[in-house]
Amino acid sequence: MLQTEGKKETNAEEGLEAAGRRVAALLGGRNIVLVGMMGAGKTSVGRRLAATLNLPFLDADHEIETAANLSVPEIFEQYGEAYFRDGEKKVIRRLLQSGPAVLATGGGAFEDEETRAAITERGISVWLKADLDVLYERVRRKANRPLLNRPDPKAFLRELLARREPTYGLADVTVRSREAPHQALVADIVAAVEERLTAGEGR
Ligand code: S3P
């Protein structure tokens, strides 16, 4: 019984590796761009996805921090959100040029029309869609999200989610981010992206 299960797992891993190779080949120079709310798992899942596809992993927030030599909360505090958004736009535009890669964007990036257009031109967008409770559980322990520094962060997150969902829905592919091992989400993303790239709609 145990042996059978072990074998099943190996088959699943091999299947994912093979699917990863197919997707990487289909991508050409395009990027896989993860979009969605804070707490959806873009960075942690993105890192594993990149390893599976044997592609570099890029994190927009991290690159903004490096360029500014400040953390995201410090940028918000010292220069304000508009300044952050401007930097975010420029950094994503630059990162998209270096494809193929897996790029995790900050939760607000896809709201910007020009950024969306740049992502569409240079990649396949994947919305990691998660419910409010899942998101809130993941973000509430960390103090690194300046937008949540307010009296009722959950209510704010609820409003933000409702406001942003229609835009996230414009992504090429939607994958549910649930309480599951990261590898399961990676498999879902690889399958959804492969389907998209082979369905005659691959750009
Ligand atoms: C933001 C999300 C954050 C970060 C900034 C603003 C947002 O990124 O870019 O705090 O507007 O939703 P994560 O989605 O990686 O947490």
JSON list of C-alpha atoms in Angstrom, two decimals, residues 3-187:
[
{"chain": "A", "resi": 3, "resn": "GLN", "atom": "CA", "xyz": [4.79, 1.41, -1.88]},
{"chain": "A", "resi": 4, "resn": "THR", "atom": "CA", "xyz": [1.89, 2.05, -4.24]},
{"chain": "A", "resi": 5, "resn": "GLU", "atom": "CA", "xyz": [1.40, 5.50, -2.77]},
{"chain": "A", "resi": 6, "resn": "GLY", "atom": "CA", "xyz": [5.10, 6.26, -3.07]},
{"chain": "A", "resi": 7, "resn": "LYS", "atom": "CA", "xyz": [4.96, 5.26, -6.70]},
{"chain": "A", "resi": 8, "resn": "LYS", "atom": "CA", "xyz": [1.91, 7.43, -7.33]},
{"chain": "A", "resi": 9, "resn": "GLU", "atom": "CA", "xyz": [3.76, 10.38, -5.89]},
{"chain": "A", "resi": 10, "resn": "THR", "atom": "CA", "xyz": [6.79, 9.74, -8.08]},
{"chain": "A", "resi": 11, "resn": "ASN", "atom": "CA", "xyz": [4.54, 9.53, -11.14]},
{"chain": "A", "resi": 12, "resn": "ALA", "atom": "CA", "xyz": [2.90, 12.83, -10.20]},
{"chain": "A", "resi": 13, "resn": "GLU", "atom": "CA", "xyz": [6.31, 14.47, -9.77]},
{"chain": "A", "resi": 14, "resn": "GLU", "atom": "CA", "xyz": [7.54, 13.11, -13.07]},
{"chain": "A", "resi": 15, "resn": "GLY", "atom": "CA", "xyz": [4.32, 14.24, -14.75]},
{"chain": "A", "resi": 16, "resn": "LEU", "atom": "CA", "xyz": [4.78, 17.75, -13.37]},
{"chain": "A", "resi": 17, "resn": "GLU", "atom": "CA", "xyz": [8.40, 17.88, -14.47]},
{"chain": "A", "resi": 18, "resn": "ALA", "atom": "CA", "xyz": [7.46, 16.85, -17.99]},
{"chain": "A", "resi": 19, "resn": "ALA", "atom": "CA", "xyz": [4.58, 19.36, -18.09]},
{"chain": "A", "resi": 20, "resn": "GLY", "atom": "CA", "xyz": [6.99, 22.02, -16.78]},
{"chain": "A", "resi": 21, "resn": "ARG", "atom": "CA", "xyz": [9.39, 21.33, -19.65]},
{"chain": "A", "resi": 22, "resn": "ARG", "atom": "CA", "xyz": [6.57, 21.56, -22.19]},
{"chain": "A", "resi": 23, "resn": "VAL", "atom": "CA", "xyz": [5.33, 24.86, -20.75]},
{"chain": "A", "resi": 24, "resn": "ALA", "atom": "CA", "xyz": [8.83, 26.35, -20.63]},
{"chain": "A", "resi": 25, "resn": "ALA", "atom": "CA", "xyz": [9.28, 25.44, -24.31]},
{"chain": "A", "resi": 26, "resn": "LEU", "atom": "CA", "xyz": [5.88, 26.88, -25.26]},
{"chain": "A", "resi": 27, "resn": "LEU", "atom": "CA", "xyz": [6.59, 30.17, -23.51]},
{"chain": "A", "resi": 28, "resn": "GLY", "atom": "CA", "xyz": [9.42, 31.22, -25.79]},
{"chain": "A", "resi": 29, "resn": "GLY", "atom": "CA", "xyz": [10.52, 34.59, -24.43]},
{"chain": "A", "resi": 30, "resn": "ARG", "atom": "CA", "xyz": [7.27, 35.28, -22.59]},
{"chain": "A", "resi": 31, "resn": "ASN", "atom": "CA", "xyz": [6.91, 35.50, -18.83]},
{"chain": "A", "resi": 32, "resn": "ILE", "atom": "CA", "xyz": [4.44, 33.93, -16.46]},
{"chain": "A", "resi": 33, "resn": "VAL", "atom": "CA", "xyz": [3.16, 36.86, -14.41]},
{"chain": "A", "resi": 34, "resn": "LEU", "atom": "CA", "xyz": [1.40, 36.13, -11.13]},
{"chain": "A", "resi": 35, "resn": "VAL", "atom": "CA", "xyz": [-1.24, 38.65, -10.10]},
{"chain": "A", "resi": 36, "resn": "GLY", "atom": "CA", "xyz": [-3.70, 38.75, -7.21]},
{"chain": "A", "resi": 37, "resn": "MET", "atom": "CA", "xyz": [-4.21, 40.07, -3.73]},
{"chain": "A", "resi": 38, "resn": "MET", "atom": "CA", "xyz": [-1.62, 40.28, -0.98]},
{"chain": "A", "resi": 39, "resn": "GLY", "atom": "CA", "xyz": [-1.56, 36.93, 0.78]},
{"chain": "A", "resi": 40, "resn": "ALA", "atom": "CA", "xyz": [-2.54, 34.97, -2.34]},
{"chain": "A", "resi": 41, "resn": "GLY", "atom": "CA", "xyz": [0.87, 33.26, -2.36]},
{"chain": "A", "resi": 42, "resn": "LYS", "atom": "CA", "xyz": [2.37, 34.94, -5.44]},
{"chain": "A", "resi": 43, "resn": "THR", "atom": "CA", "xyz": [5.90, 34.99, -4.04]},
{"chain": "A", "resi": 44, "resn": "SER", "atom": "CA", "xyz": [6.02, 31.58, -2.35]},
{"chain": "A", "resi": 45, "resn": "VAL", "atom": "CA", "xyz": [4.19, 29.72, -5.13]},
{"chain": "A", "resi": 46, "resn": "GLY", "atom": "CA", "xyz": [6.01, 31.74, -7.80]},
{"chain": "A", "resi": 47, "resn": "ARG", "atom": "CA", "xyz": [9.38, 30.69, -6.46]},
{"chain": "A", "resi": 48, "resn": "ARG", "atom": "CA", "xyz": [8.43, 27.01, -6.66]},
{"chain": "A", "resi": 49, "resn": "LEU", "atom": "CA", "xyz": [6.82, 27.45, -10.06]},
{"chain": "A", "resi": 50, "resn": "ALA", "atom": "CA", "xyz": [10.04, 28.97, -11.38]},
{"chain": "A", "resi": 51, "resn": "ALA", "atom": "CA", "xyz": [12.05, 26.04, -10.01]},
{"chain": "A", "resi": 52, "resn": "THR", "atom": "CA", "xyz": [9.66, 23.59, -11.70]},
{"chain": "A", "resi": 53, "resn": "LEU", "atom": "CA", "xyz": [9.96, 25.41, -15.02]},
{"chain": "A", "resi": 54, "resn": "ASN", "atom": "CA", "xyz": [13.69, 25.91, -14.59]},
{"chain": "A", "resi": 55, "resn": "LEU", "atom": "CA", "xyz": [13.24, 29.65, -15.10]},
{"chain": "A", "resi": 56, "resn": "PRO", "atom": "CA", "xyz": [14.46, 32.64, -13.07]},
{"chain": "A", "resi": 57, "resn": "PHE", "atom": "CA", "xyz": [12.10, 33.96, -10.39]},
{"chain": "A", "resi": 58, "resn": "LEU", "atom": "CA", "xyz": [11.58, 37.72, -10.14]},
{"chain": "A", "resi": 59, "resn": "ASP", "atom": "CA", "xyz": [9.66, 39.52, -7.42]},
{"chain": "A", "resi": 60, "resn": "ALA", "atom": "CA", "xyz": [8.55, 43.05, -8.30]},
{"chain": "A", "resi": 61, "resn": "ASP", "atom": "CA", "xyz": [8.27, 44.30, -4.69]},
{"chain": "A", "resi": 62, "resn": "HIS", "atom": "CA", "xyz": [11.73, 43.00, -3.93]},
{"chain": "A", "resi": 63, "resn": "GLU", "atom": "CA", "xyz": [13.16, 44.72, -7.02]},
{"chain": "A", "resi": 64, "resn": "ILE", "atom": "CA", "xyz": [11.45, 47.99, -6.07]},
{"chain": "A", "resi": 65, "resn": "GLU", "atom": "CA", "xyz": [13.00, 47.74, -2.61]},
{"chain": "A", "resi": 66, "resn": "THR", "atom": "CA", "xyz": [16.44, 47.12, -4.09]},
{"chain": "A", "resi": 67, "resn": "ALA", "atom": "CA", "xyz": [16.11, 50.02, -6.53]},
{"chain": "A", "resi": 68, "resn": "ALA", "atom": "CA", "xyz": [14.98, 52.40, -3.77]},
{"chain": "A", "resi": 69, "resn": "ASN", "atom": "CA", "xyz": [17.22, 50.93, -1.09]},
{"chain": "A", "resi": 70, "resn": "LEU", "atom": "CA", "xyz": [14.15, 51.10, 1.17]},
{"chain": "A", "resi": 71, "resn": "SER", "atom": "CA", "xyz": [11.49, 48.60, 2.25]},
{"chain": "A", "resi": 72, "resn": "VAL", "atom": "CA", "xyz": [7.96, 48.87, 0.83]},
{"chain": "A", "resi": 73, "resn": "PRO", "atom": "CA", "xyz": [6.59, 50.28, 4.14]},
{"chain": "A", "resi": 74, "resn": "GLU", "atom": "CA", "xyz": [9.43, 52.85, 4.18]},
{"chain": "A", "resi": 75, "resn": "ILE", "atom": "CA", "xyz": [8.67, 53.93, 0.60]},
{"chain": "A", "resi": 76, "resn": "PHE", "atom": "CA", "xyz": [4.97, 54.40, 1.49]},
{"chain": "A", "resi": 77, "resn": "GLU", "atom": "CA", "xyz": [5.88, 56.29, 4.64]},
{"chain": "A", "resi": 78, "resn": "GLN", "atom": "CA", "xyz": [8.55, 58.56, 3.23]},
{"chain": "A", "resi": 79, "resn": "TYR", "atom": "CA", "xyz": [7.26, 59.18, -0.31]},
{"chain": "A", "resi": 80, "resn": "GLY", "atom": "CA", "xyz": [3.62, 58.06, -0.39]},
{"chain": "A", "resi": 81, "resn": "GLU", "atom": "CA", "xyz": [1.67, 55.51, -2.40]},
{"chain": "A", "resi": 82, "resn": "ALA", "atom": "CA", "xyz": [1.73, 57.44, -5.72]},
{"chain": "A", "resi": 83, "resn": "TYR", "atom": "CA", "xyz": [5.53, 57.39, -5.71]},
{"chain": "A", "resi": 84, "resn": "PHE", "atom": "CA", "xyz": [5.51, 53.65, -4.97]},
{"chain": "A", "resi": 85, "resn": "ARG", "atom": "CA", "xyz": [3.06, 53.02, -7.84]},
{"chain": "A", "resi": 86, "resn": "ASP", "atom": "CA", "xyz": [5.22, 54.96, -10.23]},
{"chain": "A", "resi": 87, "resn": "GLY", "atom": "CA", "xyz": [8.29, 52.93, -9.26]},
{"chain": "A", "resi": 88, "resn": "GLU", "atom": "CA", "xyz": [6.26, 49.71, -9.45]},
{"chain": "A", "resi": 89, "resn": "LYS", "atom": "CA", "xyz": [5.21, 50.47, -13.00]},
{"chain": "A", "resi": 90, "resn": "LYS", "atom": "CA", "xyz": [8.76, 51.19, -14.15]},
{"chain": "A", "resi": 91, "resn": "VAL", "atom": "CA", "xyz": [10.25, 48.17, -12.43]},
{"chain": "A", "resi": 92, "resn": "ILE", "atom": "CA", "xyz": [7.65, 45.77, -13.87]},
{"chain": "A", "resi": 93, "resn": "ARG", "atom": "CA", "xyz": [8.17, 47.17, -17.35]},
{"chain": "A", "resi": 94, "resn": "ARG", "atom": "CA", "xyz": [11.90, 46.55, -16.99]},
{"chain": "A", "resi": 95, "resn": "LEU", "atom": "CA", "xyz": [11.53, 43.06, -15.50]},
{"chain": "A", "resi": 96, "resn": "LEU", "atom": "CA", "xyz": [9.19, 41.99, -18.30]},
{"chain": "A", "resi": 97, "resn": "GLN", "atom": "CA", "xyz": [11.98, 42.59, -20.82]},
{"chain": "A", "resi": 98, "resn": "SER", "atom": "CA", "xyz": [14.15, 39.86, -19.35]},
{"chain": "A", "resi": 99, "resn": "GLY", "atom": "CA", "xyz": [11.81, 36.94, -20.04]},
{"chain": "A", "resi": 100, "resn": "PRO", "atom": "CA", "xyz": [11.30, 34.10, -19.94]},
{"chain": "A", "resi": 101, "resn": "ALA", "atom": "CA", "xyz": [10.86, 34.25, -16.18]},
{"chain": "A", "resi": 102, "resn": "VAL", "atom": "CA", "xyz": [8.24, 33.84, -13.49]},
{"chain": "A", "resi": 103, "resn": "LEU", "atom": "CA", "xyz": [7.34, 37.29, -12.18]},
{"chain": "A", "resi": 104, "resn": "ALA", "atom": "CA", "xyz": [5.40, 37.89, -8.97]},
{"chain": "A", "resi": 105, "resn": "THR", "atom": "CA", "xyz": [3.76, 41.33, -8.90]},
{"chain": "A", "resi": 106, "resn": "GLY", "atom": "CA", "xyz": [2.50, 43.30, -5.90]},
{"chain": "A", "resi": 107, "resn": "GLY", "atom": "CA", "xyz": [-1.26, 43.15, -5.32]},
{"chain": "A", "resi": 108, "resn": "GLY", "atom": "CA", "xyz": [-1.96, 46.58, -6.79]},
{"chain": "A", "resi": 109, "resn": "ALA", "atom": "CA", "xyz": [0.18, 46.33, -9.93]},
{"chain": "A", "resi": 110, "resn": "PHE", "atom": "CA", "xyz": [-2.46, 44.84, -12.25]},
{"chain": "A", "resi": 111, "resn": "GLU", "atom": "CA", "xyz": [-4.79, 47.76, -11.47]},
{"chain": "A", "resi": 112, "resn": "ASP", "atom": "CA", "xyz": [-2.68, 49.98, -13.67]},
{"chain": "A", "resi": 113, "resn": "GLU", "atom": "CA", "xyz": [-3.83, 49.90, -17.28]},
{"chain": "A", "resi": 114, "resn": "GLU", "atom": "CA", "xyz": [-0.37, 50.42, -18.79]},
{"chain": "A", "resi": 115, "resn": "THR", "atom": "CA", "xyz": [1.11, 47.70, -16.62]},
{"chain": "A", "resi": 116, "resn": "ARG", "atom": "CA", "xyz": [-1.67, 45.34, -17.69]},
{"chain": "A", "resi": 117, "resn": "ALA", "atom": "CA", "xyz": [-0.97, 46.10, -21.33]},
{"chain": "A", "resi": 118, "resn": "ALA", "atom": "CA", "xyz": [2.77, 45.51, -20.83]},
{"chain": "A", "resi": 119, "resn": "ILE", "atom": "CA", "xyz": [2.05, 42.20, -19.09]},
{"chain": "A", "resi": 120, "resn": "THR", "atom": "CA", "xyz": [-0.28, 41.12, -21.89]},
{"chain": "A", "resi": 121, "resn": "GLU", "atom": "CA", "xyz": [2.36, 41.97, -24.45]},
{"chain": "A", "resi": 122, "resn": "ARG", "atom": "CA", "xyz": [5.20, 40.14, -22.73]},
{"chain": "A", "resi": 123, "resn": "GLY", "atom": "CA", "xyz": [3.55, 37.32, -20.86]},
{"chain": "A", "resi": 124, "resn": "ILE", "atom": "CA", "xyz": [0.76, 35.14, -19.65]},
{"chain": "A", "resi": 125, "resn": "SER", "atom": "CA", "xyz": [-1.00, 36.54, -16.59]},
{"chain": "A", "resi": 126, "resn": "VAL", "atom": "CA", "xyz": [-2.16, 34.16, -13.88]},
{"chain": "A", "resi": 127, "resn": "TRP", "atom": "CA", "xyz": [-4.58, 35.33, -11.19]},
{"chain": "A", "resi": 128, "resn": "LEU", "atom": "CA", "xyz": [-4.04, 33.47, -7.95]},
{"chain": "A", "resi": 129, "resn": "LYS", "atom": "CA", "xyz": [-7.56, 33.75, -6.64]},
{"chain": "A", "resi": 130, "resn": "ALA", "atom": "CA", "xyz": [-8.16, 33.33, -2.91]},
{"chain": "A", "resi": 131, "resn": "ASP", "atom": "CA", "xyz": [-11.04, 33.95, -0.52]},
{"chain": "A", "resi": 132, "resn": "LEU", "atom": "CA", "xyz": [-10.99, 36.77, 2.00]},
{"chain": "A", "resi": 133, "resn": "ASP", "atom": "CA", "xyz": [-10.49, 34.49, 5.01]},
{"chain": "A", "resi": 134, "resn": "VAL", "atom": "CA", "xyz": [-7.51, 32.73, 3.45]},
{"chain": "A", "resi": 135, "resn": "LEU", "atom": "CA", "xyz": [-5.95, 36.08, 2.52]},
{"chain": "A", "resi": 136, "resn": "TYR", "atom": "CA", "xyz": [-6.57, 37.64, 5.89]},
{"chain": "A", "resi": 137, "resn": "GLU", "atom": "CA", "xyz": [-5.15, 34.67, 7.80]},
{"chain": "A", "resi": 138, "resn": "ARG", "atom": "CA", "xyz": [-1.96, 34.93, 5.80]},
{"chain": "A", "resi": 139, "resn": "VAL", "atom": "CA", "xyz": [-1.45, 38.70, 6.04]},
{"chain": "A", "resi": 140, "resn": "ARG", "atom": "CA", "xyz": [-2.60, 39.48, 9.53]},
{"chain": "A", "resi": 141, "resn": "ARG", "atom": "CA", "xyz": [0.55, 38.37, 11.33]},
{"chain": "A", "resi": 142, "resn": "LYS", "atom": "CA", "xyz": [2.95, 40.46, 9.29]},
{"chain": "A", "resi": 143, "resn": "ALA", "atom": "CA", "xyz": [3.39, 44.22, 9.51]},
{"chain": "A", "resi": 144, "resn": "ASN", "atom": "CA", "xyz": [4.89, 44.59, 6.04]},
{"chain": "A", "resi": 145, "resn": "ARG", "atom": "CA", "xyz": [1.74, 45.71, 4.21]},
{"chain": "A", "resi": 146, "resn": "PRO", "atom": "CA", "xyz": [1.35, 49.47, 4.66]},
{"chain": "A", "resi": 147, "resn": "LEU", "atom": "CA", "xyz": [-2.18, 49.44, 3.19]},
{"chain": "A", "resi": 148, "resn": "LEU", "atom": "CA", "xyz": [-3.30, 47.30, 6.13]},
{"chain": "A", "resi": 149, "resn": "ASN", "atom": "CA", "xyz": [-1.99, 49.69, 8.78]},
{"chain": "A", "resi": 150, "resn": "ARG", "atom": "CA", "xyz": [-5.44, 50.82, 9.82]},
{"chain": "A", "resi": 151, "resn": "PRO", "atom": "CA", "xyz": [-8.01, 50.12, 12.53]},
{"chain": "A", "resi": 152, "resn": "ASP", "atom": "CA", "xyz": [-10.06, 47.46, 10.69]},
{"chain": "A", "resi": 153, "resn": "PRO", "atom": "CA", "xyz": [-7.67, 45.80, 8.22]},
{"chain": "A", "resi": 154, "resn": "LYS", "atom": "CA", "xyz": [-10.05, 42.93, 7.46]},
{"chain": "A", "resi": 155, "resn": "ALA", "atom": "CA", "xyz": [-12.84, 45.27, 6.39]},
{"chain": "A", "resi": 156, "resn": "PHE", "atom": "CA", "xyz": [-10.36, 47.14, 4.22]},
{"chain": "A", "resi": 157, "resn": "LEU", "atom": "CA", "xyz": [-9.10, 43.89, 2.67]},
{"chain": "A", "resi": 158, "resn": "ARG", "atom": "CA", "xyz": [-12.71, 42.90, 1.94]},
{"chain": "A", "resi": 159, "resn": "GLU", "atom": "CA", "xyz": [-13.36, 46.19, 0.14]},
{"chain": "A", "resi": 160, "resn": "LEU", "atom": "CA", "xyz": [-10.09, 46.01, -1.74]},
{"chain": "A", "resi": 161, "resn": "LEU", "atom": "CA", "xyz": [-10.83, 42.47, -2.87]},
{"chain": "A", "resi": 162, "resn": "ALA", "atom": "CA", "xyz": [-14.30, 43.43, -4.10]},
{"chain": "A", "resi": 163, "resn": "ARG", "atom": "CA", "xyz": [-12.88, 46.45, -5.91]},
{"chain": "A", "resi": 164, "resn": "ARG", "atom": "CA", "xyz": [-10.01, 44.56, -7.56]},
{"chain": "A", "resi": 165, "resn": "GLU", "atom": "CA", "xyz": [-11.63, 41.25, -8.48]},
{"chain": "A", "resi": 166, "resn": "PRO", "atom": "CA", "xyz": [-13.07, 42.45, -11.80]},
{"chain": "A", "resi": 167, "resn": "THR", "atom": "CA", "xyz": [-9.60, 43.58, -12.90]},
{"chain": "A", "resi": 168, "resn": "TYR", "atom": "CA", "xyz": [-7.87, 40.41, -11.75]},
{"chain": "A", "resi": 169, "resn": "GLY", "atom": "CA", "xyz": [-10.54, 38.61, -13.76]},
{"chain": "A", "resi": 170, "resn": "LEU", "atom": "CA", "xyz": [-8.97, 40.06, -16.92]},
{"chain": "A", "resi": 171, "resn": "ALA", "atom": "CA", "xyz": [-5.93, 37.80, -16.40]},
{"chain": "A", "resi": 172, "resn": "ASP", "atom": "CA", "xyz": [-5.34, 35.13, -19.05]},
{"chain": "A", "resi": 173, "resn": "VAL", "atom": "CA", "xyz": [-5.68, 32.31, -16.54]},
{"chain": "A", "resi": 174, "resn": "THR", "atom": "CA", "xyz": [-7.30, 31.97, -13.10]},
{"chain": "A", "resi": 175, "resn": "VAL", "atom": "CA", "xyz": [-6.09, 29.44, -10.54]},
{"chain": "A", "resi": 176, "resn": "ARG", "atom": "CA", "xyz": [-7.63, 29.02, -7.11]},
{"chain": "A", "resi": 177, "resn": "SER", "atom": "CA", "xyz": [-5.15, 29.61, -4.31]},
{"chain": "A", "resi": 178, "resn": "ARG", "atom": "CA", "xyz": [-6.37, 27.37, -1.52]},
{"chain": "A", "resi": 179, "resn": "GLU", "atom": "CA", "xyz": [-4.97, 25.84, 1.64]},
{"chain": "A", "resi": 180, "resn": "ALA", "atom": "CA", "xyz": [-3.04, 23.14, -0.18]},
{"chain": "A", "resi": 181, "resn": "PRO", "atom": "CA", "xyz": [0.63, 22.24, -0.51]},
{"chain": "A", "resi": 182, "resn": "HIS", "atom": "CA", "xyz": [2.42, 24.73, -2.75]},
{"chain": "A", "resi": 183, "resn": "GLN", "atom": "CA", "xyz": [3.33, 21.93, -5.13]},
{"chain": "A", "resi": 184, "resn": "ALA", "atom": "CA", "xyz": [-0.38, 21.29, -5.80]},
{"chain": "A", "resi": 185, "resn": "LEU", "atom": "CA", "xyz": [-0.88, 24.93, -6.77]},
{"chain": "A", "resi": 186, "resn": "VAL", "atom": "CA", "xyz": [2.19, 24.78, -8.97]},
{"chain": "A", "resi": 187, "resn": "ALA", "atom": "CA", "xyz": [0.69, 21.75, -10.75]}
]
